[in-house]
Tab-separated table of C-alpha atoms in Angstrom:
chain	number	residue	atom	x	y	z
A	803	UNK	CA	-18.975	-0.800	-33.379
A	804	UNK	CA	-19.339	-3.781	-35.644
A	805	UNK	CA	-18.524	-7.342	-34.732
A	806	UNK	CA	-15.516	-7.119	-37.039
A	807	UNK	CA	-14.237	-4.008	-35.213
A	808	UNK	CA	-14.739	-5.706	-31.849
A	809	UNK	CA	-12.928	-8.830	-33.051
A	810	UNK	CA	-10.015	-6.770	-34.399
A	811	UNK	CA	-9.739	-4.806	-31.146
A	812	UNK	CA	-9.800	-8.028	-29.139
A	813	UNK	CA	-7.020	-9.488	-31.289
A	814	UNK	CA	-4.939	-6.317	-30.930
A	815	UNK	CA	-5.426	-6.330	-27.167
A	816	UNK	CA	-4.429	-10.000	-26.996
A	817	UNK	CA	-1.282	-9.226	-29.002
A	818	UNK	CA	-0.425	-6.346	-26.614
A	819	UNK	CA	-1.037	-8.576	-23.601
A	820	UNK	CA	1.289	-11.280	-24.936
A	821	UNK	CA	3.981	-8.731	-25.810
A	822	UNK	CA	3.816	-7.080	-22.384
A	823	UNK	CA	3.925	-10.402	-20.528
A	824	UNK	CA	6.868	-11.521	-22.662
A	825	UNK	CA	8.696	-8.255	-21.973
A	826	UNK	CA	8.319	-8.430	-18.205
A	827	UNK	CA	9.271	-12.109	-18.064
A	828	UNK	CA	12.347	-11.340	-20.154
A	829	UNK	CA	13.224	-8.600	-17.657
A	830	UNK	CA	13.043	-11.146	-14.829
A	831	UNK	CA	15.278	-13.546	-16.758
A	832	UNK	CA	17.758	-10.775	-17.632
A	833	UNK	CA	17.927	-9.771	-13.973
A	834	UNK	CA	18.617	-13.354	-12.962
A	835	UNK	CA	21.288	-13.638	-15.663
A	836	UNK	CA	22.907	-10.385	-14.519
A	837	UNK	CA	22.996	-11.635	-10.937
A	838	UNK	CA	24.500	-14.946	-12.038
A	839	UNK	CA	27.085	-13.207	-14.213
A	840	UNK	CA	28.134	-10.579	-11.678
A	841	UNK	CA	27.479	-12.052	-8.247
A	842	UNK	CA	28.070	-15.787	-8.487
A	843	UNK	CA	30.745	-18.343	-9.114
A	844	UNK	CA	29.642	-21.687	-10.462
A	845	UNK	CA	25.950	-20.890	-9.844
A	846	UNK	CA	26.491	-20.118	-6.163
A	847	UNK	CA	26.589	-16.723	-4.502
A	848	UNK	CA	30.084	-15.461	-3.957
A	849	UNK	CA	30.199	-12.713	-1.339
A	850	UNK	CA	32.838	-10.080	-2.004
A	851	UNK	CA	34.328	-10.641	1.414
A	852	UNK	CA	33.066	-13.992	2.729
A	853	UNK	CA	34.792	-13.687	6.121
A	854	UNK	CA	32.921	-10.528	7.099
A	855	UNK	CA	30.306	-10.257	9.809
A	856	UNK	CA	26.917	-11.775	8.991
A	857	UNK	CA	25.224	-8.347	9.042
A	858	UNK	CA	27.569	-7.199	6.280
A	859	UNK	CA	26.709	-10.320	4.283
A	860	UNK	CA	23.000	-9.579	4.725
A	861	UNK	CA	23.520	-6.020	3.498
A	862	UNK	CA	25.487	-7.260	0.521
A	863	UNK	CA	22.892	-9.938	-0.311
A	864	UNK	CA	20.107	-7.372	-0.244
A	865	UNK	CA	22.032	-4.867	-2.321
A	866	UNK	CA	23.347	-7.295	-4.945
A	867	UNK	CA	20.543	-9.843	-5.240
A	868	UNK	CA	17.390	-9.593	-3.175
A	869	UNK	CA	16.411	-5.960	-3.774
A	870	UNK	CA	17.067	-6.245	-7.494
A	871	UNK	CA	15.045	-9.434	-7.812
A	872	UNK	CA	12.199	-8.092	-5.692
A	873	UNK	CA	11.934	-4.923	-7.765
A	874	UNK	CA	11.898	-6.854	-11.028
A	875	UNK	CA	9.338	-9.348	-9.747
A	876	UNK	CA	7.131	-6.560	-8.376
A	877	UNK	CA	7.228	-4.857	-11.778
A	878	UNK	CA	6.309	-8.110	-13.516
A	879	UNK	CA	3.463	-8.715	-11.063
A	880	UNK	CA	2.176	-5.161	-11.531
A	881	UNK	CA	2.152	-5.603	-15.305
A	882	UNK	CA	0.299	-8.903	-15.120
A	883	UNK	CA	-2.266	-7.498	-12.668
A	884	UNK	CA	-2.795	-4.499	-14.946
A	885	UNK	CA	-3.369	-6.804	-17.919
A	886	UNK	CA	-5.851	-8.897	-15.946
A	887	UNK	CA	-7.719	-5.793	-14.768
A	888	UNK	CA	-7.819	-4.312	-18.270
A	889	UNK	CA	-9.082	-7.561	-19.730
A	890	UNK	CA	-11.829	-7.841	-17.117
A	891	UNK	CA	-12.965	-4.284	-17.806
A	892	UNK	CA	-12.861	-4.336	-21.597
A	893	UNK	CA	-13.483	-7.846	-22.810
A	894	UNK	CA	-16.033	-10.531	-22.158
A	895	UNK	CA	-14.763	-13.579	-20.274
A	896	UNK	CA	-13.599	-16.636	-22.136
A	897	UNK	CA	-16.416	-19.056	-22.866
A	898	UNK	CA	-16.340	-21.947	-20.423
A	899	UNK	CA	-15.679	-25.416	-21.693
A	900	UNK	CA	-18.354	-28.046	-21.010
A	901	UNK	CA	-16.192	-29.830	-18.397
A	902	UNK	CA	-15.422	-26.712	-16.356
């Protein structure tokens, strides 16, 4: 492999990394927007039946907000960890700056 091939592959990998990170962050933002649009009123959570027992509110909060956010965040974390692992395996580390 020539230096030019290695440089081109590194640039392509960097482009894929940026695209994947952008995609997963957009998924997090879309999930937040969906929750705001469908489960809030004036940027505050609006339970469907606010006078219900607290255990019902907990169930509703998990179903409507927490589980959805956790899943999306876990997916974003998994993607970023995979990118970091791939980069460590396939590319040399960034050169350190003199002050580091």
